[in-house]
């Protein structure tokens, strides 16, 4: 089965620093997503992205977050000034068409620790 | 706002038992429901996806059912094995967002 690849698998940063989490979605997919899971909590939707624009975003996705598709293969999540509460596992996902009933493919996640 | 609840939060069974995990959701206007497996500190492995028009899906020892009108799904695991120990999450799709439950942590004892 095709895979979504996320790097790095673990990221440690100091509070206030900027981090960029990277994802390589499945090659012919058009819709991209970020979700996060704070330790012991539910997986939460952050943002969806299509055609180089944010399609939807949650309340969590405030001005410190941004997403970008800098080239034809990568999809990134930038956190501008990290806070302790940003510590979480961040999952990237992709979908072929963006149809609401399609299966999403998830990456293995980046564990972000903000100290 | 969609809410997804999973019961029980944790379950411990002896090897070989058949078991059922439950998932309920508050808004029946869903497109599909997906069951995932998550090992500690790891990613999400998709197990089964049921479209809103379907009643069940099977894969090996796993069978998932969906009753959309009552807002319920079950994941049935037959002949459980210690390797099945993990957290099982259900997620419902509405408007291109997945809403996840908090999971059932399953331990299968040898």
PDB file of C-alpha atoms in Angstrom:
ATOM      1  CA  UNK A   1       0.000   0.000   0.000  1.00  0.00           C
ATOM      2  CA  UNK A   2       1.286   3.529  -0.747  1.00  0.00           C
ATOM      3  CA  UNK A   3       2.658   5.475   2.210  1.00  0.00           C
ATOM      4  CA  UNK A   4       2.705   8.992   3.576  1.00  0.00           C
ATOM      5  CA  UNK A   5       6.170   9.814   4.905  1.00  0.00           C
ATOM      6  CA  UNK A   6       6.846  12.204   7.774  1.00  0.00           C
ATOM      7  CA  UNK A   7      10.160  13.596   8.970  1.00  0.00           C
ATOM      8  CA  UNK A   8      11.578  13.856  11.508  1.00  0.00           C
ATOM      9  CA  UNK A   9      10.022  11.151  13.660  1.00  0.00           C
ATOM     10  CA  UNK A  10      11.007  13.097  16.790  1.00  0.00           C
ATOM     11  CA  UNK A  11      11.700  16.805  17.183  1.00  0.00           C
ATOM     12  CA  UNK A  12      12.817  18.540  20.358  1.00  0.00           C
ATOM     13  CA  UNK A  13      12.786  22.320  20.479  1.00  0.00           C
ATOM     14  CA  UNK A  14      12.999  25.169  22.941  1.00  0.00           C
ATOM     15  CA  UNK A  15       9.927  27.243  23.701  1.00  0.00           C
ATOM     16  CA  UNK A  16       9.705  30.223  21.354  1.00  0.00           C
ATOM     17  CA  UNK A  17      11.612  28.541  18.542  1.00  0.00           C
ATOM     18  CA  UNK A  18      10.186  27.902  15.094  1.00  0.00           C
ATOM     19  CA  UNK A  19       9.753  24.346  13.880  1.00  0.00           C
ATOM     20  CA  UNK A  20       8.880  22.892  10.518  1.00  0.00           C
ATOM     21  CA  UNK A  21       7.362  19.454  10.279  1.00  0.00           C
ATOM     22  CA  UNK A  22       7.656  17.783   6.923  1.00  0.00           C
ATOM     23  CA  UNK A  23       5.445  15.368   5.060  1.00  0.00           C
ATOM     24  CA  UNK A  24       5.600  13.676   1.692  1.00  0.00           C
ATOM     25  CA  UNK A  25       2.035  12.761   0.722  1.00  0.00           C
ATOM     26  CA  UNK A  26       1.199   9.979  -1.686  1.00  0.00           C
ATOM     27  CA  UNK A  27       2.305  11.162  -5.097  1.00  0.00           C
ATOM     28  CA  UNK A  28      -0.969  11.532  -6.987  1.00  0.00           C
ATOM     29  CA  UNK A  29      -3.031  12.769  -4.040  1.00  0.00           C
ATOM     30  CA  UNK A  30      -4.577  16.217  -4.112  1.00  0.00           C
ATOM     31  CA  UNK A  31      -5.823  16.866  -0.561  1.00  0.00           C
ATOM     32  CA  UNK A  32      -3.529  17.152   2.428  1.00  0.00           C
ATOM     33  CA  UNK A  33      -4.229  17.350   6.131  1.00  0.00           C
ATOM     34  CA  UNK A  34      -2.565  17.864   9.495  1.00  0.00           C
ATOM     35  CA  UNK A  35      -3.912  16.354  12.684  1.00  0.00           C
ATOM     36  CA  UNK A  36      -2.383  16.349  16.151  1.00  0.00           C
ATOM     37  CA  UNK A  37      -2.664  14.246  19.266  1.00  0.00           C
ATOM     38  CA  UNK A  38      -1.657  15.636  22.628  1.00  0.00           C
ATOM     39  CA  UNK A  39      -0.541  12.858  24.962  1.00  0.00           C
ATOM     40  CA  UNK A  40      -3.559  11.113  26.433  1.00  0.00           C
ATOM     41  CA  UNK A  41      -6.029  13.086  24.340  1.00  0.00           C
ATOM     42  CA  UNK A  42      -7.993  12.563  21.146  1.00  0.00           C
ATOM     43  CA  UNK A  43      -6.582  13.016  17.669  1.00  0.00           C
ATOM     44  CA  UNK A  44      -7.722  16.480  16.511  1.00  0.00           C
ATOM     45  CA  UNK A  45      -8.089  18.010  13.074  1.00  0.00           C
ATOM     46  CA  UNK A  46      -5.886  21.048  12.403  1.00  0.00           C
ATOM     47  CA  UNK A  47      -6.100  21.961   8.726  1.00  0.00           C
ATOM     48  CA  UNK A  48      -6.851  20.742   5.227  1.00  0.00           C
ATOM     49  CA  UNK A  49      -5.081  21.995   2.110  1.00  0.00           C
ATOM     50  CA  UNK A  50      -5.969  21.828  -1.570  1.00  0.00           C
ATOM     51  CA  UNK A  51      -4.677  23.567  -4.663  1.00  0.00           C
ATOM     52  CA  UNK A  52      -2.139  25.553  -2.651  1.00  0.00           C
ATOM     53  CA  UNK A  53      -4.756  26.961  -0.325  1.00  0.00           C
ATOM     54  CA  UNK A  54      -6.142  26.158   3.080  1.00  0.00           C
ATOM     55  CA  UNK A  55      -9.488  24.487   2.568  1.00  0.00           C
ATOM     56  CA  UNK A  56     -10.595  24.248   6.189  1.00  0.00           C
ATOM     57  CA  UNK A  57      -9.006  24.878   9.554  1.00  0.00           C
ATOM     58  CA  UNK A  58      -9.954  24.282  13.142  1.00  0.00           C
ATOM     59  CA  UNK A  59      -9.949  26.699  16.055  1.00  0.00           C
ATOM     60  CA  UNK A  60      -6.589  25.250  17.076  1.00  0.00           C
ATOM     61  CA  UNK A  61      -4.971  26.407  13.837  1.00  0.00           C
ATOM     62  CA  UNK A  62      -4.270  30.000  14.841  1.00  0.00           C
ATOM     63  CA  UNK A  63      -1.788  32.550  13.499  1.00  0.00           C
ATOM     64  CA  UNK A  64       1.239  30.722  14.855  1.00  0.00           C
ATOM     65  CA  UNK A  65       0.578  27.854  12.447  1.00  0.00           C
ATOM     66  CA  UNK A  66       1.052  27.855   8.699  1.00  0.00           C
ATOM     67  CA  UNK A  67       1.113  25.232   5.982  1.00  0.00           C
ATOM     68  CA  UNK A  68       2.859  25.176   2.674  1.00  0.00           C
ATOM     69  CA  UNK A  69       3.498  22.975  -0.307  1.00  0.00           C
ATOM     70  CA  UNK A  70       6.911  24.347  -1.270  1.00  0.00           C
ATOM     71  CA  UNK A  71       7.419  21.974  -4.170  1.00  0.00           C
ATOM     72  CA  UNK A  72       5.642  19.167  -5.945  1.00  0.00           C
ATOM     73  CA  UNK A  73       6.215  16.592  -3.259  1.00  0.00           C
ATOM     74  CA  UNK A  74       6.504  18.120   0.224  1.00  0.00           C
ATOM     75  CA  UNK A  75       3.806  19.451   2.525  1.00  0.00           C
ATOM     76  CA  UNK A  76       4.944  21.310   5.626  1.00  0.00           C
ATOM     77  CA  UNK A  77       3.502  22.527   8.899  1.00  0.00           C
ATOM     78  CA  UNK A  78       5.298  25.474  10.458  1.00  0.00           C
ATOM     79  CA  UNK A  79       4.836  26.523  14.052  1.00  0.00           C
ATOM     80  CA  UNK A  80       6.242  30.014  14.385  1.00  0.00           C
ATOM     81  CA  UNK A  81       6.869  30.427  18.090  1.00  0.00           C
ATOM     82  CA  UNK A  82       6.395  27.151  19.889  1.00  0.00           C
ATOM     83  CA  UNK A  83       4.686  26.900  23.242  1.00  0.00           C
ATOM     84  CA  UNK A  84       4.819  24.129  25.801  1.00  0.00           C
ATOM     85  CA  UNK A  85       1.257  23.158  24.904  1.00  0.00           C
ATOM     86  CA  UNK A  86       2.288  22.509  21.286  1.00  0.00           C
ATOM     87  CA  UNK A  87       3.972  19.318  22.457  1.00  0.00           C
ATOM     88  CA  UNK A  88       2.095  16.562  20.665  1.00  0.00           C
ATOM     89  CA  UNK A  89       2.255  13.940  17.959  1.00  0.00           C
ATOM     90  CA  UNK A  90       1.541  15.581  14.609  1.00  0.00           C
ATOM     91  CA  UNK A  91       0.087  13.439  11.825  1.00  0.00           C
ATOM     92  CA  UNK A  92       0.026  14.260   8.160  1.00  0.00           C
ATOM     93  CA  UNK A  93      -2.595  12.636   5.936  1.00  0.00           C
ATOM     94  CA  UNK A  94      -3.464  12.728   2.271  1.00  0.00           C
ATOM     95  CA  UNK A  95      -6.490  11.895   0.159  1.00  0.00           C
ATOM     96  CA  UNK A  96      -6.676  11.248  -3.549  1.00  0.00           C
ATOM     97  CA  UNK A  97      -9.521  13.572  -4.465  1.00  0.00           C
ATOM     98  CA  UNK A  98     -10.847  15.273  -1.359  1.00  0.00           C
ATOM     99  CA  UNK A  99     -14.149  13.444  -1.639  1.00  0.00           C
ATOM    100  CA  UNK A 100     -15.668  13.413   1.845  1.00  0.00           C
ATOM    101  CA  UNK A 101     -16.103   9.637   1.788  1.00  0.00           C
ATOM    102  CA  UNK A 102     -12.636   8.710   0.658  1.00  0.00           C
ATOM    103  CA  UNK A 103     -10.057   6.932   2.759  1.00  0.00           C
ATOM    104  CA  UNK A 104      -7.304   9.103   4.183  1.00  0.00           C
ATOM    105  CA  UNK A 105      -3.792   7.757   4.432  1.00  0.00           C
ATOM    106  CA  UNK A 106      -1.873   8.770   7.535  1.00  0.00           C
ATOM    107  CA  UNK A 107       1.848   9.089   8.106  1.00  0.00           C
ATOM    108  CA  UNK A 108       3.573   7.625  11.142  1.00  0.00           C
ATOM    109  CA  UNK A 109       3.726  11.011  12.855  1.00  0.00           C
ATOM    110  CA  UNK A 110       6.255  13.476  14.240  1.00  0.00           C
ATOM    111  CA  UNK A 111       6.534  13.610  18.014  1.00  0.00           C
ATOM    112  CA  UNK A 112       7.185  17.249  18.905  1.00  0.00           C
ATOM    113  CA  UNK A 113       8.522  18.043  22.361  1.00  0.00           C
ATOM    114  CA  UNK A 114       8.705  21.699  23.383  1.00  0.00           C
ATOM    115  CA  UNK A 115      10.935  22.320  26.401  1.00  0.00           C
TER     116      UNK A 115
ATOM    117  CA  UNK B   1     -20.674  19.445  16.637  1.00  0.00           C
ATOM    118  CA  UNK B   2     -19.830  15.787  16.135  1.00  0.00           C
ATOM    119  CA  UNK B   3     -18.807  13.872  19.249  1.00  0.00           C
ATOM    120  CA  UNK B   4     -17.383  10.344  19.158  1.00  0.00           C
ATOM    121  CA  UNK B   5     -17.359   8.134  22.237  1.00  0.00           C
ATOM    122  CA  UNK B   6     -15.680   4.786  22.667  1.00  0.00           C
ATOM    123  CA  UNK B   7     -16.546   2.255  25.332  1.00  0.00           C
ATOM    124  CA  UNK B   8     -14.836   0.697  27.169  1.00  0.00           C
ATOM    125  CA  UNK B   9     -11.789   2.911  27.659  1.00  0.00           C
ATOM    126  CA  UNK B  10      -9.708  -0.135  28.477  1.00  0.00           C
ATOM    127  CA  UNK B  11     -10.211  -3.857  28.101  1.00  0.00           C
ATOM    128  CA  UNK B  12      -8.126  -6.811  29.183  1.00  0.00           C
ATOM    129  CA  UNK B  13      -8.902 -10.306  27.889  1.00  0.00           C
ATOM    130  CA  UNK B  14      -7.188 -13.685  27.813  1.00  0.00           C
ATOM    131  CA  UNK B  15      -5.778 -14.888  24.533  1.00  0.00           C
ATOM    132  CA  UNK B  16      -8.271 -16.621  22.275  1.00  0.00           C
ATOM    133  CA  UNK B  17     -11.319 -14.676  23.367  1.00  0.00           C
ATOM    134  CA  UNK B  18     -13.635 -12.962  20.962  1.00  0.00           C
ATOM    135  CA  UNK B  19     -14.289  -9.331  21.844  1.00  0.00           C
ATOM    136  CA  UNK B  20     -16.303  -6.304  20.808  1.00  0.00           C
ATOM    137  CA  UNK B  21     -15.274  -2.669  20.917  1.00  0.00           C
ATOM    138  CA  UNK B  22     -17.934   0.006  20.740  1.00  0.00           C
ATOM    139  CA  UNK B  23     -18.059   3.412  19.110  1.00  0.00           C
ATOM    140  CA  UNK B  24     -20.930   5.895  19.120  1.00  0.00           C
ATOM    141  CA  UNK B  25     -21.324   9.242  17.402  1.00  0.00           C
ATOM    142  CA  UNK B  26     -23.818  12.037  17.906  1.00  0.00           C
ATOM    143  CA  UNK B  27     -24.460  13.238  14.342  1.00  0.00           C
ATOM    144  CA  UNK B  28     -25.582  10.549  11.915  1.00  0.00           C
ATOM    145  CA  UNK B  29     -24.733  12.716   8.868  1.00  0.00           C
ATOM    146  CA  UNK B  30     -21.440  10.950   8.251  1.00  0.00           C
ATOM    147  CA  UNK B  31     -19.745   9.842   5.048  1.00  0.00           C
ATOM    148  CA  UNK B  32     -17.849   6.932   6.504  1.00  0.00           C
ATOM    149  CA  UNK B  33     -16.436   5.467   9.677  1.00  0.00           C
ATOM    150  CA  UNK B  34     -12.915   4.169  10.037  1.00  0.00           C
ATOM    151  CA  UNK B  35     -11.265   1.990  12.658  1.00  0.00           C
ATOM    152  CA  UNK B  36      -7.576   2.518  13.378  1.00  0.00           C
ATOM    153  CA  UNK B  37      -4.999   0.761  15.467  1.00  0.00           C
ATOM    154  CA  UNK B  38      -2.392   2.759  17.379  1.00  0.00           C
ATOM    155  CA  UNK B  39       0.579   1.205  19.142  1.00  0.00           C
ATOM    156  CA  UNK B  40       2.169   3.242  21.974  1.00  0.00           C
ATOM    157  CA  UNK B  41       3.940   6.314  20.617  1.00  0.00           C
ATOM    158  CA  UNK B  42       3.284   5.253  17.052  1.00  0.00           C
ATOM    159  CA  UNK B  43       1.169   6.260  14.100  1.00  0.00           C
ATOM    160  CA  UNK B  44      -2.318   5.341  12.975  1.00  0.00           C
ATOM    161  CA  UNK B  45      -2.815   2.094  11.105  1.00  0.00           C
ATOM    162  CA  UNK B  46      -6.077   1.919   9.209  1.00  0.00           C
ATOM    163  CA  UNK B  47      -7.917  -1.343   9.842  1.00  0.00           C
ATOM    164  CA  UNK B  48     -11.330  -1.014   8.236  1.00  0.00           C
ATOM    165  CA  UNK B  49     -13.371   1.688   6.548  1.00  0.00           C
ATOM    166  CA  UNK B  50     -17.147   1.455   6.274  1.00  0.00           C
ATOM    167  CA  UNK B  51     -18.966   3.777   3.920  1.00  0.00           C
ATOM    168  CA  UNK B  52     -22.199   5.310   5.204  1.00  0.00           C
ATOM    169  CA  UNK B  53     -24.202   3.133   2.797  1.00  0.00           C
ATOM    170  CA  UNK B  54     -22.604  -0.084   4.074  1.00  0.00           C
ATOM    171  CA  UNK B  55     -23.484  -2.183   7.084  1.00  0.00           C
ATOM    172  CA  UNK B  56     -20.224  -4.006   7.676  1.00  0.00           C
ATOM    173  CA  UNK B  57     -16.702  -4.692   6.520  1.00  0.00           C
ATOM    174  CA  UNK B  58     -14.459  -7.651   7.222  1.00  0.00           C
ATOM    175  CA  UNK B  59     -10.718  -8.140   7.128  1.00  0.00           C
ATOM    176  CA  UNK B  60      -9.296 -11.373   8.471  1.00  0.00           C
ATOM    177  CA  UNK B  61     -10.257 -11.714  12.124  1.00  0.00           C
ATOM    178  CA  UNK B  62     -11.768  -8.223  12.198  1.00  0.00           C
ATOM    179  CA  UNK B  63     -15.354  -7.323  11.461  1.00  0.00           C
ATOM    180  CA  UNK B  64     -16.741  -3.824  11.749  1.00  0.00           C
ATOM    181  CA  UNK B  65     -20.418  -2.956  11.635  1.00  0.00           C
ATOM    182  CA  UNK B  66     -22.160   0.355  11.224  1.00  0.00           C
ATOM    183  CA  UNK B  67     -25.655   1.403  12.237  1.00  0.00           C
ATOM    184  CA  UNK B  68     -25.748   4.950  11.004  1.00  0.00           C
ATOM    185  CA  UNK B  69     -29.276   5.737  12.121  1.00  0.00           C
ATOM    186  CA  UNK B  70     -28.503   4.865  15.739  1.00  0.00           C
ATOM    187  CA  UNK B  71     -25.019   6.370  15.602  1.00  0.00           C
ATOM    188  CA  UNK B  72     -23.155   3.191  16.502  1.00  0.00           C
ATOM    189  CA  UNK B  73     -20.359   1.019  15.242  1.00  0.00           C
ATOM    190  CA  UNK B  74     -18.727  -2.087  16.636  1.00  0.00           C
ATOM    191  CA  UNK B  75     -15.387  -3.688  15.966  1.00  0.00           C
ATOM    192  CA  UNK B  76     -15.406  -7.424  16.512  1.00  0.00           C
ATOM    193  CA  UNK B  77     -12.071  -9.179  16.967  1.00  0.00           C
ATOM    194  CA  UNK B  78     -12.154 -12.963  16.749  1.00  0.00           C
ATOM    195  CA  UNK B  79      -9.717 -15.270  18.484  1.00  0.00           C
ATOM    196  CA  UNK B  80      -7.685 -12.456  20.021  1.00  0.00           C
ATOM    197  CA  UNK B  81      -3.880 -12.706  20.185  1.00  0.00           C
ATOM    198  CA  UNK B  82      -1.285 -10.896  22.308  1.00  0.00           C
ATOM    199  CA  UNK B  83      -0.196  -9.085  19.136  1.00  0.00           C
ATOM    200  CA  UNK B  84      -3.620  -7.451  19.015  1.00  0.00           C
ATOM    201  CA  UNK B  85      -2.717  -5.430  22.113  1.00  0.00           C
ATOM    202  CA  UNK B  86      -2.958  -1.760  21.130  1.00  0.00           C
ATOM    203  CA  UNK B  87      -5.310   1.201  21.287  1.00  0.00           C
ATOM    204  CA  UNK B  88      -8.186   1.044  18.828  1.00  0.00           C
ATOM    205  CA  UNK B  89      -9.609   4.328  17.585  1.00  0.00           C
ATOM    206  CA  UNK B  90     -12.739   4.970  15.611  1.00  0.00           C
ATOM    207  CA  UNK B  91     -13.166   8.086  13.497  1.00  0.00           C
ATOM    208  CA  UNK B  92     -16.143   9.433  11.560  1.00  0.00           C
ATOM    209  CA  UNK B  93     -15.883  11.511   8.435  1.00  0.00           C
ATOM    210  CA  UNK B  94     -18.021  14.592   7.966  1.00  0.00           C
ATOM    211  CA  UNK B  95     -17.190  17.472   5.620  1.00  0.00           C
ATOM    212  CA  UNK B  96     -13.628  16.339   4.952  1.00  0.00           C
ATOM    213  CA  UNK B  97     -12.725  16.171   8.622  1.00  0.00           C
ATOM    214  CA  UNK B  98     -12.262  13.106  10.721  1.00  0.00           C
ATOM    215  CA  UNK B  99     -13.551  13.247  14.284  1.00  0.00           C
ATOM    216  CA  UNK B 100     -11.850  10.704  16.491  1.00  0.00           C
ATOM    217  CA  UNK B 101     -12.897   8.919  19.620  1.00  0.00           C
ATOM    218  CA  UNK B 102     -10.559   8.626  22.571  1.00  0.00           C
ATOM    219  CA  UNK B 103      -9.916   4.961  21.911  1.00  0.00           C
ATOM    220  CA  UNK B 104     -10.132   1.622  23.654  1.00  0.00           C
ATOM    221  CA  UNK B 105      -6.862   0.322  25.054  1.00  0.00           C
ATOM    222  CA  UNK B 106      -6.860  -3.441  24.509  1.00  0.00           C
ATOM    223  CA  UNK B 107      -4.570  -5.848  26.321  1.00  0.00           C
ATOM    224  CA  UNK B 108      -4.610  -9.497  25.300  1.00  0.00           C
ATOM    225  CA  UNK B 109      -2.976 -11.653  27.939  1.00  0.00           C
ATOM    226  CA  UNK B 110      -1.026 -14.757  26.871  1.00  0.00           C
TER     227      UNK B 110
END
